[in-house]
Amino acid sequence: MSTLARARCTLGAHPSALDTALAAAVLVCMVAGSFADPHGPEGVTWSLRTPAVLSLVLMAVGAAALAFRRRAPLVVLGVTGCVSVVESVTGDPRAPVVMSAVIALYTVAASTDRPTTWRVGLLTMTVLTGAAMLFGPLPWYAQENLAVFAWTGIGASAGDAVRSRRAFVQAIRDRAEKAERTREEEARRRVAEERLRIARDLHDVVAHHIALVNVQAGVASHVMDKRPDQAKEALAHVREASRSALDELRATVGLLRQSGDPEAPTEPAPGLDRLDELVGTFHHAGLSVEVARADQGAELPAAVDLAAYRIIQEALTNVRKHAGERAKAEVSVVRVGPNIEVTVLDDGTGDGDGGGDGTAPDGGGHGLLGMRERVTAVRGTLTTGPRYGGGFRVHAILPVRSRTDAAEDPV
């Protein structure tokens, strides 16, 4: 860093020191300018004339006031304006005391708003120029009088320009900070949504397959001594269910890999095309499930297809866990206009491990909550509750097309 840059940083960190240095520099310039004689026989000449004592006092007062220009800019402008008026009326030849007033006017314009700058600037220009023209020793049309008008106008304009630039830079900085905060909030929101989606998938996979493993392991343990062939078949189902659970867990956790991680094999998300396979796993677990489909083989959006599959999976898992050993389930998938309706019914009595209402007896289950979140994510509706006469009903309406697309179809 250069010496000039270091000095600038040091003065910028201490505004009072910078103002004091500026006041000293202005005083030196005013004193040096007082030796110029603008009315010499050959124009402006330099001489060794000594300024009047009053002029020296006025220059010292004006320069000293500039040391406080940041603390009280209007007061400093008033002081420097007064000493400038006195010098304009009494000085002959004049000393450039008006320089301190120009600096003070610049400070006011740079630190206030534009209306204040206009009012204060016009007042200062009028008072200083009018006093010099009306009461000064020179003719009203003298160049010194016009110079007072010009320099005060330049000071006000320069200060207003600096204030406008500072406001523009600050506005850009504020917009950049706001955009950064918005990006961070959006990133956090997306991360939260992704975590919630992955949590739902993990819950669905684990709840379904572990429930099947638990049932088949219980069957194997019960018939191990008397019917070993049936026990072997149950253990085979346990192995198949555990392998499916591991595959789906691997596919779900694979979403968490970074872009630079080694690639892992994944499979497409399940949908209604795998409904028969899903129902088959429950048949092996001893649950009687009847399926009725009237969806006309419609192609569903991936999110809707996955949501429908997971709702059926979770509902049947709850039936197997909570509805009792003799419960039967009915699954229907029907296309109704722009929607696909998924219904899962059971006639359970609630004499199993759970309470028969789709939740664990301690209220700690998240199955219904997960289904509701999935349906809400695709802008659908979910209705759950006990059936009249016993059992439980899960009914989901999932939009396949927007209302606009449905309205445009020919009747």
XYZ file of C-alpha atoms in Angstrom:
411
model
C 0.000 0.000 0.000
C 1.381 3.402 -0.943
C 2.074 6.153 1.561
C -0.777 8.246 0.181
C -3.235 5.346 0.531
C -2.126 4.673 4.109
C -2.534 8.331 4.983
C -5.998 8.364 3.427
C -7.059 5.300 5.424
C -5.702 6.826 8.636
C -7.538 10.107 8.109
C -10.706 8.262 7.091
C -10.652 6.387 10.385
C -10.394 9.700 12.298
C -12.870 12.260 10.852
C -11.929 14.943 13.384
C -8.281 14.754 12.352
C -9.309 14.985 8.699
C -11.421 18.081 9.370
C -8.603 19.705 11.315
C -6.185 19.029 8.466
C -8.679 20.455 5.985
C -9.149 23.579 8.128
C -5.374 24.108 8.229
C -5.091 23.659 4.466
C -7.919 26.139 3.838
C -6.267 28.659 6.153
C -2.978 28.359 4.261
C -4.788 28.828 0.928
C -6.686 31.900 2.187
C -3.547 33.510 3.593
C -1.616 32.781 0.397
C -4.476 34.145 -1.691
C -4.542 37.363 0.291
C -1.164 38.316 -1.250
C -2.656 38.396 -4.760
C -3.546 41.849 -6.094
C -6.295 41.507 -8.713
C -6.273 45.223 -9.512
C -2.645 45.709 -10.558
C -1.773 47.742 -13.667
C -1.048 44.528 -15.536
C -3.905 42.450 -14.179
C -3.575 39.971 -11.347
C -0.125 40.262 -9.769
C 1.584 38.909 -6.665
C 2.994 41.347 -4.176
C 4.346 41.334 -0.654
C 1.508 43.399 0.744
C 0.458 42.574 4.266
C -3.230 41.637 4.772
C -5.240 43.712 7.206
C -5.428 42.499 10.770
C -9.205 42.163 10.503
C -8.843 39.988 7.407
C -6.360 37.733 9.203
C -8.758 37.397 12.135
C -11.669 36.600 9.821
C -9.627 33.994 7.941
C -8.577 32.366 11.227
C -12.175 32.255 12.506
C -13.514 30.829 9.247
C -10.826 28.145 9.074
C -11.262 27.198 12.745
C -15.002 26.752 12.243
C -14.350 24.173 9.498
C -12.836 21.840 12.099
C -16.399 21.269 13.383
C -18.133 20.989 10.001
C -19.259 17.350 10.477
C -20.684 17.941 13.957
C -22.759 21.034 13.185
C -22.721 21.808 9.438
C -25.439 24.497 9.546
C -23.795 26.309 12.459
C -20.432 26.229 10.718
C -22.053 27.568 7.548
C -23.583 30.413 9.566
C -20.224 31.335 11.110
C -18.278 31.183 7.856
C -21.049 33.070 6.053
C -20.899 35.891 8.606
C -17.123 36.310 8.405
C -17.377 36.224 4.591
C -19.981 39.001 4.605
C -17.802 41.119 6.912
C -14.797 40.624 4.656
C -16.820 41.406 1.519
C -17.988 44.719 3.021
C -14.763 45.869 4.708
C -11.893 44.273 2.817
C -10.138 46.340 0.176
C -8.573 44.447 -1.432
C -10.476 41.459 -0.197
C -8.977 38.332 1.272
C -10.551 35.027 0.045
C -12.437 34.406 3.287
C -15.419 33.211 1.221
C -13.477 29.990 0.603
C -14.419 28.785 4.098
C -18.107 29.469 3.363
C -17.894 27.462 0.119
C -16.449 24.455 2.010
C -19.139 24.768 4.690
C -21.900 24.951 2.044
C -20.479 21.851 0.376
C -20.627 20.013 3.711
C -24.267 20.994 4.262
C -25.235 19.839 0.761
C -23.387 16.527 1.178
C -24.973 15.727 4.550
C -28.597 16.833 4.071
C -31.370 16.250 1.569
C -31.872 18.063 -1.741
C -34.673 20.449 -0.637
C -32.513 21.642 2.249
C -29.577 22.078 -0.112
C -31.669 24.213 -2.460
C -32.983 26.422 0.316
C -29.688 26.862 2.145
C -27.697 27.215 -1.082
C -29.951 29.937 -2.520
C -29.955 31.804 0.791
C -26.160 31.688 1.063
C -25.609 32.771 -2.538
C -28.093 35.621 -2.202
C -26.726 36.950 1.096
C -23.042 36.776 0.181
C -23.447 38.102 -3.357
C -25.965 40.768 -2.368
C -23.800 42.054 0.498
C -20.750 42.228 -1.753
C -22.622 44.066 -4.530
C -24.575 46.493 -2.348
C -22.192 47.284 0.482
C -18.756 46.359 -0.779
C -16.119 48.864 -1.891
C -16.119 47.509 -5.465
C -18.705 48.197 -8.192
C -21.597 45.742 -8.182
C -20.510 44.299 -11.520
C -16.952 43.555 -10.360
C -15.598 40.107 -11.107
C -15.007 39.433 -7.428
C -18.738 39.791 -6.765
C -19.649 37.429 -9.596
C -16.984 35.009 -8.384
C -18.734 34.842 -4.996
C -21.966 33.817 -6.730
C -20.183 31.208 -8.895
C -18.144 29.587 -6.131
C -21.072 29.231 -3.734
C -23.116 27.622 -6.514
C -20.261 25.221 -7.278
C -19.986 24.265 -3.603
C -23.701 23.481 -3.296
C -23.753 21.507 -6.575
C -20.657 19.487 -5.688
C -22.052 18.588 -2.272
C -25.385 17.514 -3.758
C -23.597 15.354 -6.330
C -21.528 13.648 -3.629
C -24.639 13.011 -1.516
C -26.459 11.524 -4.519
C -23.539 9.229 -5.298
C -23.343 8.042 -1.702
C -27.087 7.314 -1.707
C -26.763 5.416 -4.995
C -23.872 3.313 -3.735
C -25.711 2.589 -0.475
C -28.843 1.572 -2.389
C -26.788 -0.854 -4.496
C -25.172 -2.259 -1.347
C -28.567 -2.667 0.339
C -30.008 -4.437 -2.695
C -27.012 -6.762 -2.832
C -27.347 -7.596 0.868
C -31.094 -8.164 0.477
C -30.524 -10.404 -2.531
C -27.927 -12.360 -0.570
C -30.307 -12.779 2.354
C -33.073 -13.858 -0.030
C -30.808 -16.433 -1.651
C -29.791 -17.794 1.737
C -33.411 -18.005 2.895
C -34.441 -19.711 -0.349
C -31.573 -22.167 -0.003
C -32.557 -22.944 3.596
C -36.193 -23.400 2.550
C -35.256 -25.772 -0.259
C -32.995 -27.750 2.071
C -35.817 -28.041 4.613
C -38.272 -29.206 1.946
C -35.789 -31.753 0.621
C -35.121 -33.068 4.122
C -38.849 -33.414 4.727
C -39.354 -35.272 1.445
C -36.476 -37.647 2.131
C -37.754 -38.200 5.670
C -41.166 -39.145 4.281
C -39.595 -41.596 1.823
C -37.448 -43.165 4.523
C -40.442 -43.487 6.823
C -42.552 -45.123 4.134
C -39.822 -47.583 3.167
C -38.868 -48.529 6.706
C -42.414 -48.736 8.058
C -43.641 -50.935 5.224
C -40.790 -53.394 4.953
C -40.010 -53.668 8.660
C -43.692 -54.392 9.326
C -43.557 -57.221 6.776
C -40.296 -58.529 8.226
C -41.820 -58.483 11.699
C -44.916 -60.391 10.590
C -43.018 -63.017 8.600
C -40.459 -63.488 11.375
C -43.317 -64.077 13.800
C -44.853 -66.639 11.466
C -41.518 -68.420 11.053
C -40.970 -68.530 14.784
C -44.477 -69.918 15.344
C -44.302 -72.765 12.802
C -40.573 -73.545 12.977
C -40.994 -76.816 14.878
C -44.237 -78.188 13.393
C -44.117 -76.903 9.774
C -40.516 -76.206 8.748
C -41.443 -75.813 5.071
C -43.786 -72.913 5.876
C -41.114 -71.453 8.152
C -38.600 -71.550 5.312
C -41.111 -69.792 3.044
C -41.687 -67.095 5.678
C -37.928 -66.602 6.078
C -37.613 -66.275 2.314
C -40.203 -63.501 2.435
C -38.213 -61.876 5.259
C -35.095 -61.967 3.127
C -36.913 -60.526 0.114
C -38.530 -57.731 2.156
C -35.236 -56.817 3.820
C -33.447 -56.774 0.458
C -36.163 -54.501 -0.984
C -35.862 -52.220 2.038
C -32.104 -51.969 1.587
C -32.463 -51.221 -2.118
C -34.983 -48.444 -1.531
C -32.915 -47.021 1.337
C -29.846 -47.004 -0.895
C -31.771 -45.214 -3.635
C -33.155 -42.635 -1.200
C -29.890 -41.967 0.600
C -28.198 -41.709 -2.782
C -30.015 -38.422 -3.224
C -27.827 -37.020 -0.459
C -24.589 -37.670 -2.312
C -22.544 -34.717 -3.474
C -21.824 -34.158 -7.150
C -18.238 -35.373 -6.735
C -19.117 -38.597 -4.896
C -18.899 -41.940 -6.712
C -22.074 -42.763 -8.535
C -24.336 -45.384 -6.985
C -26.952 -47.406 -8.860
C -30.456 -46.093 -8.334
C -33.874 -47.116 -9.583
C -36.885 -45.047 -10.604
C -39.273 -43.964 -7.885
C -42.124 -46.459 -7.466
C -45.576 -45.711 -8.868
C -48.937 -47.309 -9.510
C -47.371 -49.559 -12.145
C -45.918 -51.491 -9.188
C -49.216 -51.715 -7.310
C -49.609 -55.452 -7.971
C -46.124 -56.094 -6.628
C -46.922 -54.034 -3.525
C -50.192 -55.885 -2.911
C -48.384 -59.182 -3.360
C -46.054 -58.416 -0.471
C -49.064 -57.915 1.792
C -50.639 -61.146 0.520
C -47.483 -62.970 1.585
C -47.788 -61.303 5.000
C -51.284 -62.753 5.414
C -53.358 -59.646 4.636
C -56.258 -60.089 2.242
C -56.288 -57.186 -0.205
C -58.690 -56.622 -3.090
C -57.783 -54.126 -5.800
C -60.158 -52.301 -8.123
C -58.725 -49.974 -10.754
C -60.576 -47.662 -13.101
C -57.819 -45.217 -13.883
C -57.840 -46.134 -17.591
C -54.058 -46.558 -17.608
C -53.584 -42.795 -17.323
C -50.056 -41.450 -17.305
C -49.600 -39.544 -14.077
C -47.017 -36.895 -13.224
C -44.112 -38.429 -11.338
C -44.959 -36.646 -8.073
C -48.618 -37.702 -8.211
C -47.702 -41.271 -9.165
C -45.272 -41.554 -6.254
C -47.754 -39.957 -3.836
C -50.508 -42.418 -4.821
C -48.177 -45.400 -4.385
C -46.892 -44.213 -1.005
C -50.425 -43.512 0.282
C -51.540 -47.040 -0.580
C -48.364 -48.490 0.901
C -48.719 -46.572 4.155
C -52.440 -47.261 4.459
C -51.989 -51.026 3.967
C -49.090 -51.023 6.419
C -51.336 -49.396 9.009
C -54.046 -51.978 8.293
C -51.582 -54.817 8.837
C -50.208 -53.289 12.016
C -53.341 -51.956 13.677
C -56.512 -53.474 12.215
C -56.216 -57.013 13.512
C -55.170 -60.378 12.097
C -58.476 -61.074 10.340
C -58.835 -57.678 8.723
C -59.406 -57.350 5.007
C -58.507 -54.339 2.881
C -59.881 -52.900 -0.328
C -57.896 -50.624 -2.617
C -59.481 -48.607 -5.409
C -57.831 -46.274 -7.905
C -60.321 -44.316 -9.994
C -59.879 -41.551 -12.550
C -62.517 -38.848 -12.019
C -62.187 -35.924 -14.438
C -58.924 -34.089 -13.832
C -58.237 -36.048 -10.613
C -57.154 -39.497 -9.556
C -58.920 -40.805 -6.431
C -57.216 -43.359 -4.211
C -59.252 -45.131 -1.519
C -58.116 -47.734 1.007
C -60.766 -49.377 3.213
C -60.475 -52.007 5.911
C -62.911 -53.797 8.172
C -60.534 -54.175 11.073
C -61.696 -54.221 14.669
C -58.565 -52.754 16.158
C -57.602 -55.905 18.080
C -54.068 -55.933 16.744
C -51.017 -54.161 18.093
C -52.420 -50.756 17.368
C -55.564 -48.851 17.983
C -57.347 -49.466 14.685
C -57.208 -45.794 13.674
C -54.054 -45.830 11.613
C -51.747 -44.670 14.369
C -49.716 -46.352 17.031
C -51.372 -46.759 20.407
C -49.039 -44.265 22.001
C -49.832 -41.654 19.400
C -46.259 -41.582 18.173
C -46.931 -42.725 14.582
C -46.296 -40.431 11.645
C -48.120 -42.387 8.933
C -51.183 -40.190 8.580
C -49.071 -37.053 8.884
C -46.761 -38.276 6.122
C -49.697 -39.076 3.838
C -51.219 -35.668 4.445
C -47.931 -33.922 3.664
C -47.565 -35.864 0.418
C -51.098 -35.012 -0.676
C -50.622 -31.356 0.209
C -47.373 -31.260 -1.775
C -49.252 -32.145 -4.993
C -52.175 -29.799 -4.149
C -54.592 -32.595 -3.358
C -56.921 -33.389 -0.469
C -56.864 -36.257 2.047
C -59.718 -37.558 4.170
C -59.160 -40.162 6.881
C -61.328 -41.537 9.645
C -63.198 -44.505 11.077
C -65.900 -46.164 8.986
C -69.442 -46.627 10.139
C -69.726 -50.160 11.469
C -65.994 -50.606 12.017
C -62.775 -50.253 10.133
C -60.911 -47.282 8.743
C -61.027 -45.269 5.521
C -58.285 -43.371 3.705
C -59.402 -41.320 0.706
C -57.070 -39.103 -1.328
C -57.908 -36.885 -4.303
C -54.821 -36.089 -6.368
C -55.014 -33.619 -9.278
C -53.677 -35.033 -12.527
C -54.239 -31.916 -14.631
C -54.855 -28.258 -13.884
C -58.380 -26.932 -13.898
C -57.633 -24.919 -17.009
C -56.613 -28.002 -18.943
C -59.696 -29.858 -17.766
C -61.987 -27.021 -18.837
C -60.533 -27.015 -22.339
C -61.398 -30.696 -22.985
C -64.317 -31.213 -25.399
C -67.551 -32.455 -23.874
